[in-house]
Amino acid sequence: MMKEVGQYLQEKEFVDTVVIPLIPLDLSSTAKQTASMGEYILYVSAEIERQFKGRMLLLPSYSYWVGEEGAVERLQAWENQCREAGAKHVFFITSDVWWQQAYTGEGTLLWLPAVPMENFDEEMRRKVVRDSVSGLIASFTEAWT
């Protein structure tokens, strides 16, 4: 993270986009499904950072408890901080369908159906993640034009 922030500070005039993964936390009977959503989004976020290095800054994950009161307001504060720091485009990536109804901010919410990664070998995981990112490229380029 230090390396990425250092690069961001040096190239801030060219990096106008922030990506924030939204990672749900849950310790109930659905914890395994929730963890799977988060794992998938983290893989996708890492690939986005790899493909768009120098154009985007991947921030640490925004973690929240499933059903957390105030999660939307807290996320809005993150978005406001990003915009105050100069980000023109703020993307949130999630597999939690709840955000489709809850989020009403100015950023772009990208929802992806979760793909359980636990039974994939490394090669299959990379292919699924690359395919997912390919589907998001249009959203990024649309925002930049």
PDB file of C-alpha atoms in Angstrom:
ATOM      1  CA  MET A   1       0.000   0.000   0.000  1.00  0.00           C
ATOM      2  CA  MET A   2       2.857   2.416   0.782  1.00  0.00           C
ATOM      3  CA  LYS A   3       4.271   1.917  -2.706  1.00  0.00           C
ATOM      4  CA  GLU A   4       0.897   2.601  -4.330  1.00  0.00           C
ATOM      5  CA  VAL A   5       0.297   5.732  -2.263  1.00  0.00           C
ATOM      6  CA  GLY A   6       3.787   6.989  -3.068  1.00  0.00           C
ATOM      7  CA  GLN A   7       3.148   6.420  -6.770  1.00  0.00           C
ATOM      8  CA  TYR A   8      -0.231   8.134  -6.437  1.00  0.00           C
ATOM      9  CA  LEU A   9       1.328  11.209  -4.828  1.00  0.00           C
ATOM     10  CA  GLN A  10       3.910  11.457  -7.617  1.00  0.00           C
ATOM     11  CA  GLU A  11       1.331  11.010 -10.374  1.00  0.00           C
ATOM     12  CA  LYS A  12      -1.689  12.613  -8.708  1.00  0.00           C
ATOM     13  CA  GLU A  13      -2.403  14.850 -11.701  1.00  0.00           C
ATOM     14  CA  PHE A  14      -2.943  11.739 -13.867  1.00  0.00           C
ATOM     15  CA  VAL A  15      -4.761   9.575 -11.300  1.00  0.00           C
ATOM     16  CA  ASP A  16      -8.303  10.885 -11.077  1.00  0.00           C
ATOM     17  CA  THR A  17     -10.075   7.639 -10.219  1.00  0.00           C
ATOM     18  CA  VAL A  18     -10.458   5.817  -6.918  1.00  0.00           C
ATOM     19  CA  VAL A  19     -11.734   2.255  -6.523  1.00  0.00           C
ATOM     20  CA  ILE A  20     -13.104   1.081  -3.194  1.00  0.00           C
ATOM     21  CA  PRO A  21     -14.058  -2.569  -2.657  1.00  0.00           C
ATOM     22  CA  LEU A  22     -17.108  -3.004  -0.402  1.00  0.00           C
ATOM     23  CA  ILE A  23     -16.585  -6.029   1.824  1.00  0.00           C
ATOM     24  CA  PRO A  24     -19.411  -7.339   4.029  1.00  0.00           C
ATOM     25  CA  LEU A  25     -18.738  -8.870   7.445  1.00  0.00           C
ATOM     26  CA  ASP A  26     -21.042 -11.493   8.932  1.00  0.00           C
ATOM     27  CA  LEU A  27     -20.762 -14.055  11.713  1.00  0.00           C
ATOM     28  CA  SER A  28     -24.225 -15.558  11.365  1.00  0.00           C
ATOM     29  CA  SER A  29     -25.268 -18.716   9.542  1.00  0.00           C
ATOM     30  CA  THR A  30     -24.581 -16.975   6.214  1.00  0.00           C
ATOM     31  CA  ALA A  31     -20.977 -16.083   7.125  1.00  0.00           C
ATOM     32  CA  LYS A  32     -19.443 -18.457   4.579  1.00  0.00           C
ATOM     33  CA  GLN A  33     -21.489 -17.005   1.695  1.00  0.00           C
ATOM     34  CA  THR A  34     -20.670 -13.472   2.851  1.00  0.00           C
ATOM     35  CA  ALA A  35     -16.959 -14.281   3.077  1.00  0.00           C
ATOM     36  CA  SER A  36     -17.090 -15.728  -0.433  1.00  0.00           C
ATOM     37  CA  MET A  37     -18.549 -12.460  -1.759  1.00  0.00           C
ATOM     38  CA  GLY A  38     -15.769 -10.501  -0.115  1.00  0.00           C
ATOM     39  CA  GLU A  39     -13.036 -12.813  -1.366  1.00  0.00           C
ATOM     40  CA  TYR A  40     -14.268 -12.530  -4.949  1.00  0.00           C
ATOM     41  CA  ILE A  41     -14.417  -8.729  -4.806  1.00  0.00           C
ATOM     42  CA  LEU A  42     -10.878  -8.583  -3.402  1.00  0.00           C
ATOM     43  CA  TYR A  43      -9.561 -10.701  -6.291  1.00  0.00           C
ATOM     44  CA  VAL A  44     -11.376  -8.514  -8.832  1.00  0.00           C
ATOM     45  CA  SER A  45     -10.119  -5.318  -7.172  1.00  0.00           C
ATOM     46  CA  ALA A  46      -6.515  -6.526  -7.257  1.00  0.00           C
ATOM     47  CA  GLU A  47      -6.835  -7.284 -10.971  1.00  0.00           C
ATOM     48  CA  ILE A  48      -8.342  -3.857 -11.643  1.00  0.00           C
ATOM     49  CA  GLU A  49      -5.394  -2.276  -9.867  1.00  0.00           C
ATOM     50  CA  ARG A  50      -2.970  -4.390 -11.899  1.00  0.00           C
ATOM     51  CA  GLN A  51      -4.575  -3.484 -15.227  1.00  0.00           C
ATOM     52  CA  PHE A  52      -5.081   0.214 -14.511  1.00  0.00           C
ATOM     53  CA  LYS A  53      -1.969   1.061 -12.498  1.00  0.00           C
ATOM     54  CA  GLY A  54      -1.154   4.728 -12.992  1.00  0.00           C
ATOM     55  CA  ARG A  55      -4.758   5.575 -13.831  1.00  0.00           C
ATOM     56  CA  MET A  56      -6.564   4.447 -10.671  1.00  0.00           C
ATOM     57  CA  LEU A  57      -5.863   4.186  -6.979  1.00  0.00           C
ATOM     58  CA  LEU A  58      -7.239   1.129  -5.190  1.00  0.00           C
ATOM     59  CA  LEU A  59      -8.074   2.117  -1.628  1.00  0.00           C
ATOM     60  CA  PRO A  60      -8.244  -0.333   1.261  1.00  0.00           C
ATOM     61  CA  SER A  61     -11.534  -2.165   1.496  1.00  0.00           C
ATOM     62  CA  TYR A  62     -14.551  -0.553   3.066  1.00  0.00           C
ATOM     63  CA  SER A  63     -15.678  -3.254   5.504  1.00  0.00           C
ATOM     64  CA  TYR A  64     -19.105  -3.151   7.096  1.00  0.00           C
ATOM     65  CA  TRP A  65     -21.296  -5.480   9.087  1.00  0.00           C
ATOM     66  CA  VAL A  66     -24.276  -6.913   7.256  1.00  0.00           C
ATOM     67  CA  GLY A  67     -27.240  -4.866   8.460  1.00  0.00           C
ATOM     68  CA  GLU A  68     -25.010  -2.187  10.002  1.00  0.00           C
ATOM     69  CA  GLU A  69     -26.853   0.996  10.755  1.00  0.00           C
ATOM     70  CA  GLY A  70     -24.896   3.953   9.424  1.00  0.00           C
ATOM     71  CA  ALA A  71     -22.931   2.000   6.790  1.00  0.00           C
ATOM     72  CA  VAL A  72     -24.272   4.193   3.982  1.00  0.00           C
ATOM     73  CA  GLU A  73     -23.410   7.411   5.790  1.00  0.00           C
ATOM     74  CA  ARG A  74     -19.928   6.144   6.581  1.00  0.00           C
ATOM     75  CA  LEU A  75     -19.405   5.222   2.934  1.00  0.00           C
ATOM     76  CA  GLN A  76     -20.610   8.671   1.900  1.00  0.00           C
ATOM     77  CA  ALA A  77     -17.952  10.192   4.184  1.00  0.00           C
ATOM     78  CA  TRP A  78     -15.302   8.071   2.401  1.00  0.00           C
ATOM     79  CA  GLU A  79     -16.567   9.298  -0.955  1.00  0.00           C
ATOM     80  CA  ASN A  80     -16.522  12.915   0.216  1.00  0.00           C
ATOM     81  CA  GLN A  81     -12.917  12.538   1.409  1.00  0.00           C
ATOM     82  CA  CYS A  82     -11.911  11.114  -1.984  1.00  0.00           C
ATOM     83  CA  ARG A  83     -13.528  13.999  -3.828  1.00  0.00           C
ATOM     84  CA  GLU A  84     -11.947  16.573  -1.512  1.00  0.00           C
ATOM     85  CA  ALA A  85      -8.573  14.955  -2.265  1.00  0.00           C
ATOM     86  CA  GLY A  86      -9.151  15.482  -5.989  1.00  0.00           C
ATOM     87  CA  ALA A  87     -10.749  12.251  -7.206  1.00  0.00           C
ATOM     88  CA  LYS A  88     -13.065  12.962 -10.126  1.00  0.00           C
ATOM     89  CA  HIS A  89     -14.330   9.389 -10.306  1.00  0.00           C
ATOM     90  CA  VAL A  90     -15.131   7.132  -7.371  1.00  0.00           C
ATOM     91  CA  PHE A  91     -16.064   3.517  -8.050  1.00  0.00           C
ATOM     92  CA  PHE A  92     -17.411   1.107  -5.473  1.00  0.00           C
ATOM     93  CA  ILE A  93     -17.230  -2.604  -6.277  1.00  0.00           C
ATOM     94  CA  THR A  94     -19.430  -5.095  -4.476  1.00  0.00           C
ATOM     95  CA  SER A  95     -21.258  -8.393  -4.714  1.00  0.00           C
ATOM     96  CA  ASP A  96     -23.718  -7.405  -1.996  1.00  0.00           C
ATOM     97  CA  VAL A  97     -27.059  -6.709  -3.674  1.00  0.00           C
ATOM     98  CA  TRP A  98     -28.069  -4.583  -0.663  1.00  0.00           C
ATOM     99  CA  TRP A  99     -25.918  -1.700  -1.946  1.00  0.00           C
ATOM    100  CA  GLN A 100     -27.968  -1.456  -5.143  1.00  0.00           C
ATOM    101  CA  GLN A 101     -30.870  -0.168  -3.063  1.00  0.00           C
ATOM    102  CA  ALA A 102     -28.958   1.565  -0.283  1.00  0.00           C
ATOM    103  CA  TYR A 103     -26.340   3.622  -2.139  1.00  0.00           C
ATOM    104  CA  THR A 104     -27.491   6.997  -3.452  1.00  0.00           C
ATOM    105  CA  GLY A 105     -24.217   8.915  -3.699  1.00  0.00           C
ATOM    106  CA  GLU A 106     -22.470  10.459  -6.693  1.00  0.00           C
ATOM    107  CA  GLY A 107     -19.958   7.646  -7.188  1.00  0.00           C
ATOM    108  CA  THR A 108     -20.441   4.668  -9.463  1.00  0.00           C
ATOM    109  CA  LEU A 109     -21.584   1.445  -7.838  1.00  0.00           C
ATOM    110  CA  LEU A 110     -20.444  -1.626  -9.741  1.00  0.00           C
ATOM    111  CA  TRP A 111     -22.265  -4.765  -8.686  1.00  0.00           C
ATOM    112  CA  LEU A 112     -20.952  -8.174  -9.686  1.00  0.00           C
ATOM    113  CA  PRO A 113     -22.638 -11.464  -8.895  1.00  0.00           C
ATOM    114  CA  ALA A 114     -20.366 -13.351  -6.521  1.00  0.00           C
ATOM    115  CA  VAL A 115     -18.445 -16.265  -7.924  1.00  0.00           C
ATOM    116  CA  PRO A 116     -17.381 -18.794  -5.265  1.00  0.00           C
ATOM    117  CA  MET A 117     -13.608 -19.103  -5.705  1.00  0.00           C
ATOM    118  CA  GLU A 118     -12.860 -21.727  -3.070  1.00  0.00           C
ATOM    119  CA  ASN A 119     -12.963 -24.720  -5.424  1.00  0.00           C
ATOM    120  CA  PHE A 120     -11.097 -23.147  -8.361  1.00  0.00           C
ATOM    121  CA  ASP A 121      -7.495 -23.885  -9.122  1.00  0.00           C
ATOM    122  CA  GLU A 122      -5.230 -20.863  -9.653  1.00  0.00           C
ATOM    123  CA  GLU A 123      -5.555 -20.851 -13.441  1.00  0.00           C
ATOM    124  CA  MET A 124      -9.358 -20.992 -13.371  1.00  0.00           C
ATOM    125  CA  ARG A 125      -9.528 -18.298 -10.685  1.00  0.00           C
ATOM    126  CA  ARG A 126      -7.373 -15.958 -12.798  1.00  0.00           C
ATOM    127  CA  LYS A 127      -9.552 -16.558 -15.860  1.00  0.00           C
ATOM    128  CA  VAL A 128     -12.791 -15.871 -13.984  1.00  0.00           C
ATOM    129  CA  VAL A 129     -11.342 -12.702 -12.440  1.00  0.00           C
ATOM    130  CA  ARG A 130      -9.955 -11.427 -15.776  1.00  0.00           C
ATOM    131  CA  ASP A 131     -13.330 -12.062 -17.423  1.00  0.00           C
ATOM    132  CA  SER A 132     -15.069 -10.142 -14.641  1.00  0.00           C
ATOM    133  CA  VAL A 133     -12.717  -7.182 -15.018  1.00  0.00           C
ATOM    134  CA  SER A 134     -13.193  -7.214 -18.797  1.00  0.00           C
ATOM    135  CA  GLY A 135     -16.879  -6.673 -18.158  1.00  0.00           C
ATOM    136  CA  LEU A 136     -16.123  -3.601 -16.025  1.00  0.00           C
ATOM    137  CA  ILE A 137     -13.808  -1.850 -18.472  1.00  0.00           C
ATOM    138  CA  ALA A 138     -16.732  -0.218 -20.281  1.00  0.00           C
ATOM    139  CA  SER A 139     -17.913   1.338 -17.018  1.00  0.00           C
ATOM    140  CA  PHE A 140     -14.495   2.861 -16.402  1.00  0.00           C
ATOM    141  CA  THR A 141     -13.982   4.176 -19.929  1.00  0.00           C
ATOM    142  CA  GLU A 142     -17.508   5.604 -20.012  1.00  0.00           C
ATOM    143  CA  ALA A 143     -16.793   7.606 -16.871  1.00  0.00           C
ATOM    144  CA  TRP A 144     -13.527   8.907 -18.316  1.00  0.00           C
ATOM    145  CA  THR A 145     -15.025  10.165 -21.574  1.00  0.00           C
TER     146      THR A 145
END
